[in-house]
Amino acid sequence: MKAVRAPAMTPHQHEFEAAPGLPETLPSDERILWQGAPDAGQLARRVFHLPKVAAYFAVLIGLQAMHLAEQIGPTGELLLALVPALALATLGLGLLGLWCWMTARTTLYTLTNRRVVMRIGIVLTLTLNLPLRVLAGASLRELPKGYGDLPLALPDNARIAWLHLWPHARPWAYARAQPTLRCIPQVTAVAAQLTEAWRAAALADPAQRAAAAAAPALRPEPESSPLGGAFAGQRS
């Protein structure tokens, strides 16, 4: 299987990182298989729902314009009366778009042959270190144009607050939050690499060897499944 790699990353954005996206130097027997980040455009549409927010503002301004037109008529005064609402809507959409862009800019996902590392956070940076051998399951959610999400299910004894993860969390999974690689390109190829990396790591563990040997290839299913059984996938 041909490895999928993201374009060359920019120099360190955080002085404490031993390498981009990694808080410490990798051991000699561990290597990076893939690095990538969310696509800002997909984040804006799928996570921050920027088009829906814009439509909401448009409806509100349209209703205000209809109400004012009944009072002052369709004149230049009507446009002046709508200036405050237009300015507030533009400011709100601009701040939301900036938040989305900064999220994509500061996030870096890393897959090695032993773990998944998620560097997330704009002001307060959080680095999640998720060893492949402890993951309870994973899902594949495909989006248009080859983008998609990879939610990672944690074992019962490991929990992370949903608010600590968002927007890098599986939607609607509040009680048991799942760290999620959001809106990444070439998601099916990355999912295949993750499956192969898990299988290789599990084969080295006698307790998981049988499950790893029997793990089938990626297949479309609606719900999350154990990595020993395969990924689950859904399209949207």
Tab-separated table of C-alpha atoms in Angstrom:
chain	number	residue	atom	x	y	z
A	1	MET	CA	0.000	0.000	0.000
A	2	LYS	CA	1.331	3.385	-0.947
A	3	ALA	CA	1.827	5.723	1.984
A	4	VAL	CA	-0.061	8.995	2.024
A	5	ARG	CA	1.764	12.049	3.335
A	6	ALA	CA	0.665	15.614	3.788
A	7	PRO	CA	2.673	18.416	2.155
A	8	ALA	CA	5.786	19.535	3.977
A	9	MET	CA	4.856	21.253	7.206
A	10	THR	CA	5.992	24.718	8.209
A	11	PRO	CA	8.707	25.159	10.876
A	12	HIS	CA	7.826	24.703	14.520
A	13	GLN	CA	4.928	26.842	15.666
A	14	HIS	CA	5.567	25.897	19.296
A	15	GLU	CA	9.006	26.203	20.850
A	16	PHE	CA	8.475	23.269	23.211
A	17	GLU	CA	7.989	20.751	20.379
A	18	ALA	CA	10.825	18.376	19.604
A	19	ALA	CA	9.377	18.168	16.069
A	20	PRO	CA	6.246	19.663	14.471
A	21	GLY	CA	3.260	18.118	16.230
A	22	LEU	CA	5.342	16.031	18.632
A	23	PRO	CA	6.133	17.040	22.231
A	24	GLU	CA	9.177	14.755	22.379
A	25	THR	CA	11.630	13.029	20.057
A	26	LEU	CA	10.386	9.691	18.772
A	27	PRO	CA	12.225	6.502	19.804
A	28	SER	CA	14.558	5.028	17.235
A	29	ASP	CA	12.085	2.260	16.341
A	30	GLU	CA	9.138	4.615	15.834
A	31	ARG	CA	8.501	6.502	12.618
A	32	ILE	CA	5.954	8.972	11.279
A	33	LEU	CA	3.565	7.455	8.731
A	34	TRP	CA	1.401	10.507	8.084
A	35	GLN	CA	0.892	14.075	9.212
A	36	GLY	CA	-1.965	16.349	8.303
A	37	ALA	CA	-4.369	19.040	9.434
A	38	PRO	CA	-8.053	19.863	8.957
A	39	ASP	CA	-9.068	21.673	5.791
A	40	ALA	CA	-10.263	25.164	6.738
A	41	GLY	CA	-12.998	25.189	4.093
A	42	GLN	CA	-14.419	21.862	5.225
A	43	LEU	CA	-14.218	22.940	8.862
A	44	ALA	CA	-16.145	26.107	8.038
A	45	ARG	CA	-18.923	24.116	6.362
A	46	ARG	CA	-19.077	20.917	8.431
A	47	VAL	CA	-18.013	21.970	11.939
A	48	PHE	CA	-18.569	25.720	12.328
A	49	HIS	CA	-21.575	25.718	9.941
A	50	LEU	CA	-20.595	29.080	8.478
A	51	PRO	CA	-23.052	28.909	5.515
A	52	LYS	CA	-25.959	28.193	7.897
A	53	VAL	CA	-24.963	31.074	10.162
A	54	ALA	CA	-24.734	33.363	7.114
A	55	ALA	CA	-28.203	32.245	5.991
A	56	TYR	CA	-29.555	32.918	9.482
A	57	PHE	CA	-28.222	36.472	9.428
A	58	ALA	CA	-29.593	36.970	5.915
A	59	VAL	CA	-33.082	35.941	7.034
A	60	LEU	CA	-32.961	38.269	10.039
A	61	ILE	CA	-31.792	41.214	7.930
A	62	GLY	CA	-34.414	40.421	5.292
A	63	LEU	CA	-37.176	40.440	7.897
A	64	GLN	CA	-35.885	43.709	9.304
A	65	ALA	CA	-35.791	45.213	5.821
A	66	MET	CA	-39.411	44.174	5.176
A	67	HIS	CA	-40.522	45.703	8.449
A	68	LEU	CA	-38.677	48.973	7.827
A	69	ALA	CA	-39.898	49.171	4.233
A	70	GLU	CA	-43.481	49.301	5.473
A	71	GLN	CA	-42.581	52.313	7.628
A	72	ILE	CA	-40.153	54.381	5.555
A	73	GLY	CA	-40.472	52.835	2.107
A	74	PRO	CA	-37.729	51.528	-0.205
A	75	THR	CA	-35.525	54.604	-0.070
A	76	GLY	CA	-31.945	55.418	0.773
A	77	GLU	CA	-32.980	55.757	4.391
A	78	LEU	CA	-33.818	52.061	4.413
A	79	LEU	CA	-30.259	51.157	3.480
A	80	LEU	CA	-28.893	53.443	6.186
A	81	ALA	CA	-31.200	51.840	8.740
A	82	LEU	CA	-29.832	48.397	7.837
A	83	VAL	CA	-26.171	49.415	8.211
A	84	PRO	CA	-25.911	48.426	11.930
A	85	ALA	CA	-27.384	44.973	11.290
A	86	LEU	CA	-25.158	44.429	8.262
A	87	ALA	CA	-22.094	45.517	10.236
A	88	LEU	CA	-22.879	43.181	13.138
A	89	ALA	CA	-23.523	40.254	10.783
A	90	THR	CA	-20.246	40.893	8.946
A	91	LEU	CA	-18.355	41.116	12.232
A	92	GLY	CA	-19.881	37.910	13.538
A	93	LEU	CA	-19.160	35.965	10.343
A	94	GLY	CA	-15.642	37.377	10.224
A	95	LEU	CA	-14.875	36.300	13.793
A	96	LEU	CA	-16.311	32.839	13.168
A	97	GLY	CA	-14.268	32.501	9.979
A	98	LEU	CA	-11.127	33.622	11.812
A	99	TRP	CA	-11.762	31.064	14.547
A	100	CYS	CA	-12.134	28.372	11.909
A	101	TRP	CA	-8.940	29.424	10.100
A	102	MET	CA	-6.944	29.531	13.345
A	103	THR	CA	-8.219	26.078	14.294
A	104	ALA	CA	-6.997	24.628	11.004
A	105	ARG	CA	-3.726	26.572	11.232
A	106	THR	CA	-2.777	25.446	14.747
A	107	THR	CA	-3.919	21.815	14.532
A	108	LEU	CA	-1.613	18.995	13.515
A	109	TYR	CA	-2.467	15.296	13.496
A	110	THR	CA	0.330	12.720	13.449
A	111	LEU	CA	0.128	8.983	12.834
A	112	THR	CA	3.154	6.865	13.696
A	113	ASN	CA	3.567	3.112	13.707
A	114	ARG	CA	2.714	3.162	17.433
A	115	ARG	CA	0.328	6.017	18.170
A	116	VAL	CA	-1.870	8.874	17.080
A	117	VAL	CA	-0.780	12.307	18.308
A	118	MET	CA	-3.189	15.238	18.161
A	119	ARG	CA	-1.876	18.757	18.739
A	120	ILE	CA	-4.941	20.929	19.223
A	121	GLY	CA	-5.806	24.298	20.727
A	122	ILE	CA	-5.309	27.905	19.641
A	123	VAL	CA	-4.341	29.727	22.841
A	124	LEU	CA	-3.854	26.795	25.218
A	125	THR	CA	-2.259	23.935	23.309
A	126	LEU	CA	-3.170	20.368	24.224
A	127	THR	CA	-1.288	17.356	22.896
A	128	LEU	CA	-3.119	14.020	22.997
A	129	ASN	CA	-0.966	10.905	22.864
A	130	LEU	CA	-3.134	7.902	21.889
A	131	PRO	CA	-1.229	4.583	21.670
A	132	LEU	CA	-2.680	2.350	18.959
A	133	ARG	CA	-2.720	-0.693	21.235
A	134	VAL	CA	-5.206	0.901	23.669
A	135	LEU	CA	-7.733	2.204	21.126
A	136	ALA	CA	-11.091	0.459	21.513
A	137	GLY	CA	-12.345	1.212	18.022
A	138	ALA	CA	-12.589	3.716	15.214
A	139	SER	CA	-14.969	4.981	12.562
A	140	LEU	CA	-14.671	6.465	9.113
A	141	ARG	CA	-17.031	9.280	8.114
A	142	GLU	CA	-16.565	10.217	4.475
A	143	LEU	CA	-17.312	13.723	3.214
A	144	PRO	CA	-17.383	14.994	-0.389
A	145	LYS	CA	-14.170	15.491	-2.389
A	146	GLY	CA	-12.196	12.877	-0.457
A	147	TYR	CA	-12.342	14.599	2.923
A	148	GLY	CA	-13.609	12.975	6.091
A	149	ASP	CA	-13.431	12.351	9.827
A	150	LEU	CA	-11.720	9.587	11.790
A	151	PRO	CA	-13.260	9.259	15.290
A	152	LEU	CA	-11.179	7.167	17.707
A	153	ALA	CA	-12.964	5.263	20.486
A	154	LEU	CA	-11.186	5.190	23.839
A	155	PRO	CA	-11.218	2.247	26.287
A	156	ASP	CA	-13.654	2.274	29.192
A	157	ASN	CA	-11.010	3.360	31.708
A	158	ALA	CA	-9.922	6.406	29.660
A	159	ARG	CA	-12.132	9.447	29.230
A	160	ILE	CA	-11.616	12.980	27.959
A	161	ALA	CA	-14.116	15.789	28.437
A	162	TRP	CA	-15.962	16.715	25.249
A	163	LEU	CA	-15.323	20.429	25.803
A	164	HIS	CA	-11.579	19.775	26.015
A	165	LEU	CA	-11.689	18.161	22.585
A	166	TRP	CA	-14.127	20.292	20.570
A	167	PRO	CA	-14.015	20.808	17.644
A	168	HIS	CA	-11.818	17.687	17.457
A	169	ALA	CA	-14.575	15.473	18.853
A	170	ARG	CA	-17.130	13.174	17.280
A	171	PRO	CA	-20.461	15.014	16.880
A	172	TRP	CA	-23.203	14.083	19.377
A	173	ALA	CA	-20.917	11.771	21.403
A	174	TYR	CA	-21.036	13.729	24.656
A	175	ALA	CA	-21.125	11.034	27.359
A	176	ARG	CA	-18.123	9.200	25.918
A	177	ALA	CA	-16.241	11.758	23.877
A	178	GLN	CA	-14.163	10.412	20.995
A	179	PRO	CA	-11.056	12.284	19.778
A	180	THR	CA	-11.558	12.822	16.059
A	181	LEU	CA	-9.314	13.740	13.157
A	182	ARG	CA	-11.646	16.267	11.544
A	183	CYS	CA	-12.011	17.147	7.860
A	184	ILE	CA	-8.723	15.624	6.704
A	185	PRO	CA	-7.950	15.063	3.008
A	186	GLN	CA	-7.576	11.589	1.470
A	187	VAL	CA	-9.382	10.185	4.472
A	188	THR	CA	-9.849	6.625	3.137
A	189	ALA	CA	-6.124	6.259	2.498
A	190	VAL	CA	-5.304	7.607	5.972
A	191	ALA	CA	-7.862	5.207	7.491
A	192	ALA	CA	-6.193	2.308	5.680
A	193	GLN	CA	-2.802	3.389	7.025
A	194	LEU	CA	-4.215	3.604	10.536
A	195	THR	CA	-5.700	0.121	10.218
A	196	GLU	CA	-2.395	-1.314	8.992
A	197	ALA	CA	-0.480	0.461	11.749
A	198	TRP	CA	-2.841	-0.928	14.374
A	199	ARG	CA	-2.539	-4.414	12.911
A	200	ALA	CA	1.258	-4.257	12.978
A	201	ALA	CA	1.273	-2.970	16.561
A	202	ALA	CA	-1.221	-5.623	17.681
A	203	LEU	CA	0.746	-8.454	16.083
A	204	ALA	CA	3.616	-7.540	18.392
A	205	ASP	CA	1.324	-8.026	21.431
A	206	PRO	CA	0.520	-11.700	22.187
A	207	ALA	CA	-2.807	-10.726	23.769
A	208	GLN	CA	-3.976	-9.033	20.559
A	209	ARG	CA	-2.242	-11.194	17.961
A	210	ALA	CA	-5.271	-13.328	17.102
A	211	ALA	CA	-7.541	-10.297	16.632
A	212	ALA	CA	-4.943	-8.566	14.478
A	213	ALA	CA	-4.478	-11.579	12.242
A	214	ALA	CA	-8.246	-11.815	11.680
A	215	ALA	CA	-8.864	-8.105	11.141
A	216	PRO	CA	-10.507	-7.571	7.726
A	217	ALA	CA	-9.971	-4.647	5.401
A	218	LEU	CA	-11.835	-1.368	5.592
A	219	ARG	CA	-15.565	-1.829	4.991
A	220	PRO	CA	-18.555	0.544	5.099
A	221	GLU	CA	-20.650	0.182	8.260
A	222	PRO	CA	-22.819	2.730	10.076
A	223	GLU	CA	-21.330	2.476	13.570
A	224	SER	CA	-17.972	2.385	15.319
A	225	SER	CA	-16.330	-1.031	15.505
A	226	PRO	CA	-13.314	-2.475	17.302
A	227	LEU	CA	-10.046	-2.055	15.466
A	228	GLY	CA	-9.621	-5.786	15.791
A	229	GLY	CA	-12.731	-6.143	13.655
A	230	ALA	CA	-11.983	-3.279	11.249
A	231	PHE	CA	-12.979	0.306	10.805
A	232	ALA	CA	-16.569	1.282	10.324
A	233	GLY	CA	-17.516	3.811	7.724
A	234	GLN	CA	-20.378	6.072	6.799
A	235	ARG	CA	-20.916	8.548	4.019
A	236	SER	CA	-22.542	11.928	4.310
